[in-house]
mmCIF file with all atom_site columns, C-alpha atoms in Angstrom:
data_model
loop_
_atom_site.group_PDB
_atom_site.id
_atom_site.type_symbol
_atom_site.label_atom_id
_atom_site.label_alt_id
_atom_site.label_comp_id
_atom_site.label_asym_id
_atom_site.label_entity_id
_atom_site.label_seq_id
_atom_site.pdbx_PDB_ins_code
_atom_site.Cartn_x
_atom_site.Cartn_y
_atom_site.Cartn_z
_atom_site.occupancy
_atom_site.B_iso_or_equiv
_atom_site.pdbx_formal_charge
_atom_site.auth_seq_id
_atom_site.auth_comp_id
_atom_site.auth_asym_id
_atom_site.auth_atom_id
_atom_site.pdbx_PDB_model_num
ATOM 1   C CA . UNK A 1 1   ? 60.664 69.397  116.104 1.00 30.00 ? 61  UNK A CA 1
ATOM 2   C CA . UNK A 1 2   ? 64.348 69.252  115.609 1.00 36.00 ? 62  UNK A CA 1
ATOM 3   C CA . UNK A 1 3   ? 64.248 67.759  112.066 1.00 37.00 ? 63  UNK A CA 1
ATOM 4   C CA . UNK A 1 4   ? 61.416 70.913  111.546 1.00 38.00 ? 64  UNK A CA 1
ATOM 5   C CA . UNK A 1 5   ? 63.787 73.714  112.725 1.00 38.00 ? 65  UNK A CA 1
ATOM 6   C CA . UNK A 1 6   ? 66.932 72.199  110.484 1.00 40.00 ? 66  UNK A CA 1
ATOM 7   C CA . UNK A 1 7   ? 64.596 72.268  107.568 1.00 45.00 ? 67  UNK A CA 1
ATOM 8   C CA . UNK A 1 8   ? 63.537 75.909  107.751 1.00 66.00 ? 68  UNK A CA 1
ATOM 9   C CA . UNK A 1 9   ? 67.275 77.135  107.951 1.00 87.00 ? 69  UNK A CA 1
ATOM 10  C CA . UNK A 1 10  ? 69.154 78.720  105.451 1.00 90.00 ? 70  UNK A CA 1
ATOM 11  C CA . UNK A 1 11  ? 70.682 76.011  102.738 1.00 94.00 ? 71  UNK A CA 1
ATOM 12  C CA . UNK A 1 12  ? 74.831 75.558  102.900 1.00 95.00 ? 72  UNK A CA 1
ATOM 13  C CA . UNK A 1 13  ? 74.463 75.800  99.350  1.00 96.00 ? 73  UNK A CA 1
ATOM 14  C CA . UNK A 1 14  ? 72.729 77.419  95.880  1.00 97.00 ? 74  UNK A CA 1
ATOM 15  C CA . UNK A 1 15  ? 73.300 78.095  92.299  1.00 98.00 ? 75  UNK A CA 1
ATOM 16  C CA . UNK A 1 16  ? 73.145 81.655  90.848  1.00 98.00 ? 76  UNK A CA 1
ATOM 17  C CA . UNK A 1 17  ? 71.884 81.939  86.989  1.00 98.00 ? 77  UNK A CA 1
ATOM 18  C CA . UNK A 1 18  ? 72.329 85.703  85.565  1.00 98.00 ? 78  UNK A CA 1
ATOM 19  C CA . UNK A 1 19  ? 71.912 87.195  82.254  1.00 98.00 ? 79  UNK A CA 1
ATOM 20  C CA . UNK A 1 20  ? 73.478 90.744  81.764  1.00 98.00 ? 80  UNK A CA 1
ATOM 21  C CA . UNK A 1 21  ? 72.196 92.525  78.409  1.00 97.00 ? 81  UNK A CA 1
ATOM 22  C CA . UNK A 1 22  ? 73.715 96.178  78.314  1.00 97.00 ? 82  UNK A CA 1
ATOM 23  C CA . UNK A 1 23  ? 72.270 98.285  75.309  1.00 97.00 ? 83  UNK A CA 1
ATOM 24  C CA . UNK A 1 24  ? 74.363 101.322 74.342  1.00 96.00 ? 84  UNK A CA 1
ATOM 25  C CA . UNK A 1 25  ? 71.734 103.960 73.248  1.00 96.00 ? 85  UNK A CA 1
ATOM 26  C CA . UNK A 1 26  ? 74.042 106.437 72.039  1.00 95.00 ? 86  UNK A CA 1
ATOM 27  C CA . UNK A 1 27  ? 78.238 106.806 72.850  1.00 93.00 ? 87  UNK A CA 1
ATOM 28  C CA . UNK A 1 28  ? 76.756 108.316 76.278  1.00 96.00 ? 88  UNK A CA 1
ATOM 29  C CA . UNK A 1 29  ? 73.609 106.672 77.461  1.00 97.00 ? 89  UNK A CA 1
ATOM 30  C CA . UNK A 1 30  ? 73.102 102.762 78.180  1.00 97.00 ? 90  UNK A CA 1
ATOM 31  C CA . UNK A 1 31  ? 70.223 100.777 79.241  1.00 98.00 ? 91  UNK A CA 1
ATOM 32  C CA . UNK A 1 32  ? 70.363 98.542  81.583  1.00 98.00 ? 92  UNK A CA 1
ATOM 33  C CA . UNK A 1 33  ? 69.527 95.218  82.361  1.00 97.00 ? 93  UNK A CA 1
ATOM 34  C CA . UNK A 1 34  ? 69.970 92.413  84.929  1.00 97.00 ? 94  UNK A CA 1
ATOM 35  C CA . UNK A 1 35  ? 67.861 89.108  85.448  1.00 98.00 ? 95  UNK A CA 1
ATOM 36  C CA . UNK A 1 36  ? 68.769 86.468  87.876  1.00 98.00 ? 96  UNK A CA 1
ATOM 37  C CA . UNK A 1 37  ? 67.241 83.082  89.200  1.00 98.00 ? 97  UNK A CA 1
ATOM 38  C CA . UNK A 1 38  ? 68.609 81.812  92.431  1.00 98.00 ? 98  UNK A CA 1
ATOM 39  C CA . UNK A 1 39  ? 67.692 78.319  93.826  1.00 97.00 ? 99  UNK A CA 1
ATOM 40  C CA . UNK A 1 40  ? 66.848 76.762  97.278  1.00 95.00 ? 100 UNK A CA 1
ATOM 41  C CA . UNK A 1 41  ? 70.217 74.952  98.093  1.00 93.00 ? 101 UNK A CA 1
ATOM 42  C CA . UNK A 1 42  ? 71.353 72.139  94.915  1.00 91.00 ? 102 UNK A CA 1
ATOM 43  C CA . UNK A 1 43  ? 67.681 71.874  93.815  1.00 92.00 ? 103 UNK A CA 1
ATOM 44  C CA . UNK A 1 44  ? 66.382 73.599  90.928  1.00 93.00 ? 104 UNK A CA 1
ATOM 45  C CA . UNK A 1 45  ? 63.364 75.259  93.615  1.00 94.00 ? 105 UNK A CA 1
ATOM 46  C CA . UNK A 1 46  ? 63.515 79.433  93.773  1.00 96.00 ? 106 UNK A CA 1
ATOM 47  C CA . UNK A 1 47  ? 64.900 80.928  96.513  1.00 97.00 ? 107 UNK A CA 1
ATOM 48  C CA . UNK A 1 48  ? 64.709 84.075  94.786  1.00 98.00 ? 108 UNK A CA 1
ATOM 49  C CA . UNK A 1 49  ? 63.857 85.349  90.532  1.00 96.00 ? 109 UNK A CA 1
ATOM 50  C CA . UNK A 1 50  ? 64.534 88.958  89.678  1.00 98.00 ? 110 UNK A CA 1
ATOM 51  C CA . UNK A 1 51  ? 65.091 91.584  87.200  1.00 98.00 ? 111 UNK A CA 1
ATOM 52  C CA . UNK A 1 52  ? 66.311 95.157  87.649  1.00 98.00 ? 112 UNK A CA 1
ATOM 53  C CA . UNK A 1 53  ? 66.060 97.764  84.700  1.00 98.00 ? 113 UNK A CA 1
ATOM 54  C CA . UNK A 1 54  ? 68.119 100.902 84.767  1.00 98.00 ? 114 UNK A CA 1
ATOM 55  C CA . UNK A 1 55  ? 69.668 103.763 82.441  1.00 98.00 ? 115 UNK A CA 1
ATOM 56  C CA . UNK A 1 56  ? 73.662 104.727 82.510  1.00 98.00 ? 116 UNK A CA 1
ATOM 57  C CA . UNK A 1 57  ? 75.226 107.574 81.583  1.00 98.00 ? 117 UNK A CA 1
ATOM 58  C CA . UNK A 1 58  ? 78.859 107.068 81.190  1.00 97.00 ? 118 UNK A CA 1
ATOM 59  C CA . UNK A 1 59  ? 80.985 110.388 81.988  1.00 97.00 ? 119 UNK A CA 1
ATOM 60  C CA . UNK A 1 60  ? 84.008 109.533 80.445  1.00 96.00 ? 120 UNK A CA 1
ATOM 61  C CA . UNK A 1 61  ? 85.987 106.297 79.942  1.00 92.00 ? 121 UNK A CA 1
ATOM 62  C CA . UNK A 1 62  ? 86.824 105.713 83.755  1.00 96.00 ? 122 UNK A CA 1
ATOM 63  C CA . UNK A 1 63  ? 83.511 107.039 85.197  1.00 98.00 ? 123 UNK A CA 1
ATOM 64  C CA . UNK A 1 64  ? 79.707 106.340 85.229  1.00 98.00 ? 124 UNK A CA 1
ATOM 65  C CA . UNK A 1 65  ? 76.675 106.754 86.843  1.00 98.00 ? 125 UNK A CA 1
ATOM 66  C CA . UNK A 1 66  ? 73.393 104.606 86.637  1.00 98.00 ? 126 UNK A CA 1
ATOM 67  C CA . UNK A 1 67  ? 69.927 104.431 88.253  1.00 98.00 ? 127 UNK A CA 1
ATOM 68  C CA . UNK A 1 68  ? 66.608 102.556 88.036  1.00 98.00 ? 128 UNK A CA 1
ATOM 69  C CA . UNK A 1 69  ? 64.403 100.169 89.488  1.00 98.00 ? 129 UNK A CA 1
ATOM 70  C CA . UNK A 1 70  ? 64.033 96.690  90.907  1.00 98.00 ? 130 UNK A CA 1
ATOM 71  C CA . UNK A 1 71  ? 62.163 93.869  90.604  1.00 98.00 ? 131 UNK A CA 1
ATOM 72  C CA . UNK A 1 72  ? 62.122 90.903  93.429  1.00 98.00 ? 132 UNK A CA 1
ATOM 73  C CA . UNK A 1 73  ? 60.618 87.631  94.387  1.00 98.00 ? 133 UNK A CA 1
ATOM 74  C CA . UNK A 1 74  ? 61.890 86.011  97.316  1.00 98.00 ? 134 UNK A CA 1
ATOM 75  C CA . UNK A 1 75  ? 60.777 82.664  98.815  1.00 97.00 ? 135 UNK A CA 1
ATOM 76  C CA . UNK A 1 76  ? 59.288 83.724  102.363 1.00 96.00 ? 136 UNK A CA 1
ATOM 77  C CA . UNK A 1 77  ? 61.048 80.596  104.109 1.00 94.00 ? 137 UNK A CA 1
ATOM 78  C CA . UNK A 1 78  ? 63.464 77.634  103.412 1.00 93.00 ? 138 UNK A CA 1
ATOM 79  C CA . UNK A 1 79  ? 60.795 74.683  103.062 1.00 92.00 ? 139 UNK A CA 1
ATOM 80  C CA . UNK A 1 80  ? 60.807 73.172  99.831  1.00 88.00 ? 140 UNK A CA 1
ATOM 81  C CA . UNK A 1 81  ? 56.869 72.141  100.295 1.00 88.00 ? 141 UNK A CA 1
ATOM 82  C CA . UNK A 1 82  ? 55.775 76.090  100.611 1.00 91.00 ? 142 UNK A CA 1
ATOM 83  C CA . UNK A 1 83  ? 55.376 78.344  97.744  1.00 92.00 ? 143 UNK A CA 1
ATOM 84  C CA . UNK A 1 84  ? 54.878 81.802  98.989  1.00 96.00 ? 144 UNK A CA 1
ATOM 85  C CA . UNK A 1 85  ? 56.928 84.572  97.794  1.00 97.00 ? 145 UNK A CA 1
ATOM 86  C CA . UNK A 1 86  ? 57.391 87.807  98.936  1.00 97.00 ? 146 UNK A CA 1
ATOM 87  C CA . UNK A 1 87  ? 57.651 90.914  96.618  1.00 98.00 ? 147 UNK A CA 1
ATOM 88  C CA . UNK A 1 88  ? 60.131 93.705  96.931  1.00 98.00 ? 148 UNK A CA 1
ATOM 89  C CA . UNK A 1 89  ? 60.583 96.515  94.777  1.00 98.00 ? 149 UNK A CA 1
ATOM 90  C CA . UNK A 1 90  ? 64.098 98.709  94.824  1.00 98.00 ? 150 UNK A CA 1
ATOM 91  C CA . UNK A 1 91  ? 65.111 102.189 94.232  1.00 98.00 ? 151 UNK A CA 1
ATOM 92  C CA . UNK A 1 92  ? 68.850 102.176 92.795  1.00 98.00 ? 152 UNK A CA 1
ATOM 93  C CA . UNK A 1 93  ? 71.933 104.617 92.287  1.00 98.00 ? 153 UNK A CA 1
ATOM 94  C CA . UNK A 1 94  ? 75.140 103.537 91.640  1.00 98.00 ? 154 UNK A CA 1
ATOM 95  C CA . UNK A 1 95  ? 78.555 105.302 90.597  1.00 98.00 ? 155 UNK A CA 1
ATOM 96  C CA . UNK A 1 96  ? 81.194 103.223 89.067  1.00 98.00 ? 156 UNK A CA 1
ATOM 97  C CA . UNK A 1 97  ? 85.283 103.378 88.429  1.00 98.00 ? 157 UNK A CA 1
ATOM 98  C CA . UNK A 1 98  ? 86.976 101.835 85.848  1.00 97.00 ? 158 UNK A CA 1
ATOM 99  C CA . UNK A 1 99  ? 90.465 101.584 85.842  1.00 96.00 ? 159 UNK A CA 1
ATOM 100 C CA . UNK A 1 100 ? 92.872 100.043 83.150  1.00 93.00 ? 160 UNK A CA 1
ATOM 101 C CA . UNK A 1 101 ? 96.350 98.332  83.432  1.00 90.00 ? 161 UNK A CA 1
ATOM 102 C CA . UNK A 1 102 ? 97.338 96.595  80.541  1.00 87.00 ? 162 UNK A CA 1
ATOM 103 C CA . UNK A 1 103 ? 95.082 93.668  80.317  1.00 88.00 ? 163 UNK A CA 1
ATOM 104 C CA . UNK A 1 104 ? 94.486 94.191  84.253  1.00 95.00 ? 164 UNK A CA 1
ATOM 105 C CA . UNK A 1 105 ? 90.932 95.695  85.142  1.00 96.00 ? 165 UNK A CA 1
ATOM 106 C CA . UNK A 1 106 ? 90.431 97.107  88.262  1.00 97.00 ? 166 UNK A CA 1
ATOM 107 C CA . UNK A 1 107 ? 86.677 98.539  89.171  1.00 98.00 ? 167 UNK A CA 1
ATOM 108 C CA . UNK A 1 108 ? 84.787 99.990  92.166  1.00 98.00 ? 168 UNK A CA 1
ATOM 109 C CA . UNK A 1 109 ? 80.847 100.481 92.733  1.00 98.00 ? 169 UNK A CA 1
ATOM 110 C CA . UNK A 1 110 ? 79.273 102.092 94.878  1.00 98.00 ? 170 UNK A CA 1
ATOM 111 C CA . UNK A 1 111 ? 75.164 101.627 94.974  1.00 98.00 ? 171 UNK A CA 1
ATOM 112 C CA . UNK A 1 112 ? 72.648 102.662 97.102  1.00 98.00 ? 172 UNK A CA 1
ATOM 113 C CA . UNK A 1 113 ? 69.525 100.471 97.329  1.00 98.00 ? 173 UNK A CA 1
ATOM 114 C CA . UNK A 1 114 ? 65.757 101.867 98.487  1.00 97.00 ? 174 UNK A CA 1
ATOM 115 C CA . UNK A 1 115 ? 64.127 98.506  99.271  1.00 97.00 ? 175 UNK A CA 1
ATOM 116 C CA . UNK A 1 116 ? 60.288 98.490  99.696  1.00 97.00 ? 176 UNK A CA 1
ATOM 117 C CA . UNK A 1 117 ? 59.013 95.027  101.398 1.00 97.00 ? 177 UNK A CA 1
ATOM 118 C CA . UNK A 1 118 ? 55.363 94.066  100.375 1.00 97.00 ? 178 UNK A CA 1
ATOM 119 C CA . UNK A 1 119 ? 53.538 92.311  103.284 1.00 97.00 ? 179 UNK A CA 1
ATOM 120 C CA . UNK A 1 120 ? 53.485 88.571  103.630 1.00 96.00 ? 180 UNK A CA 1
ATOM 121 C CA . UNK A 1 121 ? 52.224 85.944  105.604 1.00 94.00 ? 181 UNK A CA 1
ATOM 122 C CA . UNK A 1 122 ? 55.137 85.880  107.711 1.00 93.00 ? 182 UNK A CA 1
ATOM 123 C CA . UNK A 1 123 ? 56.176 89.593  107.905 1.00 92.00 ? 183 UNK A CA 1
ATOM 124 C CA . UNK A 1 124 ? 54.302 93.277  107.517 1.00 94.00 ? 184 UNK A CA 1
ATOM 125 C CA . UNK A 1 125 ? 55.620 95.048  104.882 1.00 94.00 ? 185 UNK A CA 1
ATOM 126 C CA . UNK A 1 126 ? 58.633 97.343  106.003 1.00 94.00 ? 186 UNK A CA 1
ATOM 127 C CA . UNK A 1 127 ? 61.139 99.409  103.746 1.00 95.00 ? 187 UNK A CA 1
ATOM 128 C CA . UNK A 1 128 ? 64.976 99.461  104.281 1.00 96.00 ? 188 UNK A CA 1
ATOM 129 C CA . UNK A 1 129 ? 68.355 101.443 102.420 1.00 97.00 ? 189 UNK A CA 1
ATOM 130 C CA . UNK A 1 130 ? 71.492 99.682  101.998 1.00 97.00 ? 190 UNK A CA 1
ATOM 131 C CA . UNK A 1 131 ? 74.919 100.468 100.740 1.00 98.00 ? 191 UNK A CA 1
ATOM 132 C CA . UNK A 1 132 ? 76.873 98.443  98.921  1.00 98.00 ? 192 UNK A CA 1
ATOM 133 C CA . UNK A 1 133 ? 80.739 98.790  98.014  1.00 98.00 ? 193 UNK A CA 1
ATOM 134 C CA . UNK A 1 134 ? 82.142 96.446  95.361  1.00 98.00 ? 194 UNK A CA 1
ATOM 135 C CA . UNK A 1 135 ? 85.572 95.917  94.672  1.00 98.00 ? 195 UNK A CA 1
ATOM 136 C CA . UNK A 1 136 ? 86.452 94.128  91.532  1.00 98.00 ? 196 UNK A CA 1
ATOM 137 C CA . UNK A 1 137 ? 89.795 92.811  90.054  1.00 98.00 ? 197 UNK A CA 1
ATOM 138 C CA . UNK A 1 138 ? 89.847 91.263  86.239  1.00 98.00 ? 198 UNK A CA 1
ATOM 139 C CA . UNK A 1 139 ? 92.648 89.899  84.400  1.00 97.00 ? 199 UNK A CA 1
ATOM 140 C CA . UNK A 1 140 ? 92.471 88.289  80.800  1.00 95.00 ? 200 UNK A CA 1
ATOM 141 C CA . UNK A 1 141 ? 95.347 85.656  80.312  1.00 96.00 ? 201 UNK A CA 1
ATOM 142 C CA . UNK A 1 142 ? 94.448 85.513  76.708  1.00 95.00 ? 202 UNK A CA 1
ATOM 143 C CA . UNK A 1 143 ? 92.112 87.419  74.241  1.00 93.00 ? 203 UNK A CA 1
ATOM 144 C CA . UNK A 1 144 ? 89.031 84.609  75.680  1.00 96.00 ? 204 UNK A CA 1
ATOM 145 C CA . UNK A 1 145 ? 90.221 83.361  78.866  1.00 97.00 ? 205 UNK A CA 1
ATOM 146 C CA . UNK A 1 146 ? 90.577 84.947  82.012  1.00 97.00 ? 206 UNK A CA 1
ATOM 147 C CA . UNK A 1 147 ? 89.611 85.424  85.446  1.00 98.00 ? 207 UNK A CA 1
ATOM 148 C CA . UNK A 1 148 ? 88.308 87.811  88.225  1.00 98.00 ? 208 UNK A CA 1
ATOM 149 C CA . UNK A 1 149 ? 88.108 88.126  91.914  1.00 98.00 ? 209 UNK A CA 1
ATOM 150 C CA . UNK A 1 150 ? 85.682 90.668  93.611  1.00 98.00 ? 210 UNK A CA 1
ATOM 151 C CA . UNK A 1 151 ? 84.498 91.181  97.267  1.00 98.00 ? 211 UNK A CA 1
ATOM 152 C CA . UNK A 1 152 ? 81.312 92.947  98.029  1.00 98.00 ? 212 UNK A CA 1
ATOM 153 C CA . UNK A 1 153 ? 80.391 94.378  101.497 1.00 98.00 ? 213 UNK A CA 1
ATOM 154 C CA . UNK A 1 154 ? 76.985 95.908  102.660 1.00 98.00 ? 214 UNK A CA 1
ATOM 155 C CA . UNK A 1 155 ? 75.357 97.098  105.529 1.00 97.00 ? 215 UNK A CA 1
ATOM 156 C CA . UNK A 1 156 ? 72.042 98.510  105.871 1.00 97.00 ? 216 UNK A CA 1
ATOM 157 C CA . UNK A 1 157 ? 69.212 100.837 107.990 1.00 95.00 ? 217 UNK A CA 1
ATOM 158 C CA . UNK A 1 158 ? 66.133 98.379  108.763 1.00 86.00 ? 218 UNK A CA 1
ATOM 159 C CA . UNK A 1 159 ? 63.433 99.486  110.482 1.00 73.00 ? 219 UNK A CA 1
ATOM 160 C CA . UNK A 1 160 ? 65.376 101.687 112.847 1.00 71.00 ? 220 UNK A CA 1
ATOM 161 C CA . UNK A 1 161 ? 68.289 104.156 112.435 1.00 73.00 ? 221 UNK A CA 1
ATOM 162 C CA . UNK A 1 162 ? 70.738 101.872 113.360 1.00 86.00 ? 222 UNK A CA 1
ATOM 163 C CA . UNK A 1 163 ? 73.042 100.974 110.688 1.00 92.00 ? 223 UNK A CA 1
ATOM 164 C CA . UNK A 1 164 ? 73.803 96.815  110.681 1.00 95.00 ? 224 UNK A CA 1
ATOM 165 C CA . UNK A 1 165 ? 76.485 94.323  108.733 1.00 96.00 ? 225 UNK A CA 1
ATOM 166 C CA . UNK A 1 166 ? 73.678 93.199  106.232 1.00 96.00 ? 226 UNK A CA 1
ATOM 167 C CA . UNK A 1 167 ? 76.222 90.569  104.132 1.00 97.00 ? 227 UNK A CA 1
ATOM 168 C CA . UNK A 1 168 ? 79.306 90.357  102.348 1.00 98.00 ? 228 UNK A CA 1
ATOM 169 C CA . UNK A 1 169 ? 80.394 88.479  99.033  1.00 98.00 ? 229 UNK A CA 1
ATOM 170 C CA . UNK A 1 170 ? 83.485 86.881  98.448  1.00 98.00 ? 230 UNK A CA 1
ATOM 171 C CA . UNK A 1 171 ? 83.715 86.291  94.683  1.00 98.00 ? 231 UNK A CA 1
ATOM 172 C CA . UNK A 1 172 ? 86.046 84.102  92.349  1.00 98.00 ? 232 UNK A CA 1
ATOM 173 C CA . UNK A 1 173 ? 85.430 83.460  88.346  1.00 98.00 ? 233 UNK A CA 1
ATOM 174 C CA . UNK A 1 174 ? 86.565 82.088  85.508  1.00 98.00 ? 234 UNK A CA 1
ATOM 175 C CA . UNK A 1 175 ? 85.925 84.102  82.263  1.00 98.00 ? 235 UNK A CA 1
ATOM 176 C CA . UNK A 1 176 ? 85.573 82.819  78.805  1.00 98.00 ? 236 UNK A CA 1
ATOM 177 C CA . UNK A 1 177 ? 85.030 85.735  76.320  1.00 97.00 ? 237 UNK A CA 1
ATOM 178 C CA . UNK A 1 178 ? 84.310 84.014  72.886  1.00 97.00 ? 238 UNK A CA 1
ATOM 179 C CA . UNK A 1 179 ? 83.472 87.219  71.062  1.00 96.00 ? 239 UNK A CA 1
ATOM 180 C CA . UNK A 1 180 ? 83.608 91.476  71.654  1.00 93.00 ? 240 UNK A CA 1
ATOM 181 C CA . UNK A 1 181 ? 80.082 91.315  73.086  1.00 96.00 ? 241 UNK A CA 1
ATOM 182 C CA . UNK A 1 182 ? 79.811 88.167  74.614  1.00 98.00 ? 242 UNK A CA 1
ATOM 183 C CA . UNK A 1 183 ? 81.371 86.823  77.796  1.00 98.00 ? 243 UNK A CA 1
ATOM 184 C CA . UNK A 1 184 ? 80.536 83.995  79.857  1.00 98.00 ? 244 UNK A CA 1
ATOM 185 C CA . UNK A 1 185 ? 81.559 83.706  83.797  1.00 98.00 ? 245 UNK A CA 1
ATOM 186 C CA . UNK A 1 186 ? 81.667 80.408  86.147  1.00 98.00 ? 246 UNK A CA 1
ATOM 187 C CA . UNK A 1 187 ? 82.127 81.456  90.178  1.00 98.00 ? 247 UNK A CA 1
ATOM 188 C CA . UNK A 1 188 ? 82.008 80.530  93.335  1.00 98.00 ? 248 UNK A CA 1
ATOM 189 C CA . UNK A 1 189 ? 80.971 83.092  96.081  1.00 98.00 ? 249 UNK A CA 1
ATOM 190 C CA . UNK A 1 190 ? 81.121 82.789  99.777  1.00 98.00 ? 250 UNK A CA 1
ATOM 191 C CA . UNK A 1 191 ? 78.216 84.465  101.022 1.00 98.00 ? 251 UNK A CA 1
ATOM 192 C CA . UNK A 1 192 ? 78.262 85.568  105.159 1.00 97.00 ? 252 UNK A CA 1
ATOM 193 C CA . UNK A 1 193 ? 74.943 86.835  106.705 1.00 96.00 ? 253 UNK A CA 1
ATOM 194 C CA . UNK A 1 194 ? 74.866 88.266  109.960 1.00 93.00 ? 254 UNK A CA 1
ATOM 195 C CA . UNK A 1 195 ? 73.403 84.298  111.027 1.00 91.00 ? 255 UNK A CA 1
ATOM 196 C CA . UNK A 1 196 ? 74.884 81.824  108.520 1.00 93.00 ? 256 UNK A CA 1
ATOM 197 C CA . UNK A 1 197 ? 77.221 81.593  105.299 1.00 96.00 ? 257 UNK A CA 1
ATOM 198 C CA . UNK A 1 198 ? 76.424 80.190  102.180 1.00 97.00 ? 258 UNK A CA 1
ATOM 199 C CA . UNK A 1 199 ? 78.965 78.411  99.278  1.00 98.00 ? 259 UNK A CA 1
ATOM 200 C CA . UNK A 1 200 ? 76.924 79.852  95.685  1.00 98.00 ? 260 UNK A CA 1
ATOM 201 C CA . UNK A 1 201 ? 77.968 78.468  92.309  1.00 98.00 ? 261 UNK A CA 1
ATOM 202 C CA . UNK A 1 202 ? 76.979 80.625  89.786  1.00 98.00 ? 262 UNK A CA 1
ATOM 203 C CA . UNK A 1 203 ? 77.090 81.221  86.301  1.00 98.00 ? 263 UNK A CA 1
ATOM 204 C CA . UNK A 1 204 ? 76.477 84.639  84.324  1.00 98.00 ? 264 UNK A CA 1
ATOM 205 C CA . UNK A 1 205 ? 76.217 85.709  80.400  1.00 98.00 ? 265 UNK A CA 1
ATOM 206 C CA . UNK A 1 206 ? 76.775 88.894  79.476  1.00 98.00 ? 266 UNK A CA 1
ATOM 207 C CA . UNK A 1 207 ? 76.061 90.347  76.505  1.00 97.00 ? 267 UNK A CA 1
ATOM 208 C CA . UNK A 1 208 ? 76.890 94.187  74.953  1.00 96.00 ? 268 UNK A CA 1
ATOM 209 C CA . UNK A 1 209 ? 74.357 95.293  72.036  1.00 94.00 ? 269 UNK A CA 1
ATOM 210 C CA . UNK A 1 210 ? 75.001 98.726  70.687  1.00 92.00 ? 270 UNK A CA 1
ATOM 211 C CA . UNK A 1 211 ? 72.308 99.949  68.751  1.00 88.00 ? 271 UNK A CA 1
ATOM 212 C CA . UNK A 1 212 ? 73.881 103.372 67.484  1.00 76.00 ? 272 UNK A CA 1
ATOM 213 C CA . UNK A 1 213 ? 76.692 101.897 65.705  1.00 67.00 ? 273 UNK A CA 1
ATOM 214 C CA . UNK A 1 214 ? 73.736 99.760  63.747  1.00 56.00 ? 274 UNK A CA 1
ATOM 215 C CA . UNK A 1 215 ? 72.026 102.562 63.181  1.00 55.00 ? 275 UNK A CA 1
ATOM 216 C CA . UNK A 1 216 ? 75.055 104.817 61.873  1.00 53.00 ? 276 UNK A CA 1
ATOM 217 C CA . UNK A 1 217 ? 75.679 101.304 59.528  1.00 52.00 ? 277 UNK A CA 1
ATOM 218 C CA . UNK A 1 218 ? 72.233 101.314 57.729  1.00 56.00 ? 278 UNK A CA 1
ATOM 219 C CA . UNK A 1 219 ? 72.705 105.566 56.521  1.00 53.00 ? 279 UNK A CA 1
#
């Protein structure tokens, strides 16, 4: 029983994978989008797979607003030997600050979530709205090194009116930037739930198309 309940918590560890492909549109309007693959502690399992569309509509060069929609899978429990995942699809808004210093970035986001819970085995479905502040510091050493620091805190309404600590991130990177439109990022993030903590490793590509400026090339 005891070697059962240690099993079925929450892993000390897990590795993040992210791919970030923004498409500018136009000078104004961006699409967006955000895939991610999260393991069950140092395996290669999934804890969690998802992908979340949206459009952005950039005010100026400081501000910018986004919305769209989410797409997640999330393993129902901790035990490596079971396979059910539980869907959940999300509602998004988001307004975003960009401010620059030099070669220091400094950014804040503030997003709203709508998060719809499909039924499982384990749970009935429920729905839930979080908010989520991100603070986010960037510095580039040279034109393809650099490195960033970010904390994210949330808290949510679930199943009630009460609004809980959901989890906060604590977020360090190292960022290579080999061209305009392509940077790479190695972390680590402490993750604290209301329950446990988690040490992530994670790594994210992100990469800028602009399909405006290719079509002004071929007229």
């Amino acid at each position: 029983m005891l070697a059962s309940a240690v099993t079925a918590q929450r892993p000390p560890t897990g590795f993040w994978t992210a791919v970030n492909i923004p498409v500018q549109l136009t000078n104004r309007w961006q699409w967006h989008n955000d895939a991610s693959y999260r393991t069950l502690g140092n395996s290669l399992i999934p804890l969690q797979y998802l992908y979340r569309p949206g459009m952005r509509y950039l005010l100026n060069k400081k501000w910018n607003v986004a919305s769209g929609v989410a797409f997640f899978f999330t393993k129902t429990d901790f035990e490596k030997s079971h396979h059910e995942f539980g869907k959940e699809f999300r509602l998004w808004q988001e307004g975003h600050l960009q401010e620059s210093i030099g070669s220091w970035k400094l950014q804040l986001r503030l997003r709203t979530e709508q998060r719809f819970f499909g039924a499982t085995s384990l749970k009935n479905k429920y729905t839930a709205h979080r908010f989520r502040l991100k603070a986010t510091v960037t510095k580039m050493v040279t034109t393809k090194w650099g490195w960033q620091i970010a904390n994210e805190y949330m808290r949510q309404i679930k199943k009630s009116t009460a609004l809980h600590f959901d989890q906060s991130r604590a977020i360090a990177s190292a960022i290579y930037q080999p061209t305009a439109s392509l940077q790479i990022q190695a972390g680590y993030m402490w993750l604290k739930w209301p329950e446990a903590s988690q040490h992530i490793f994670s790594l994210t590509i992100l990469k800028n198309y602009k399909l405006y400026e290719h079509r002004k090339a071929r007229k």
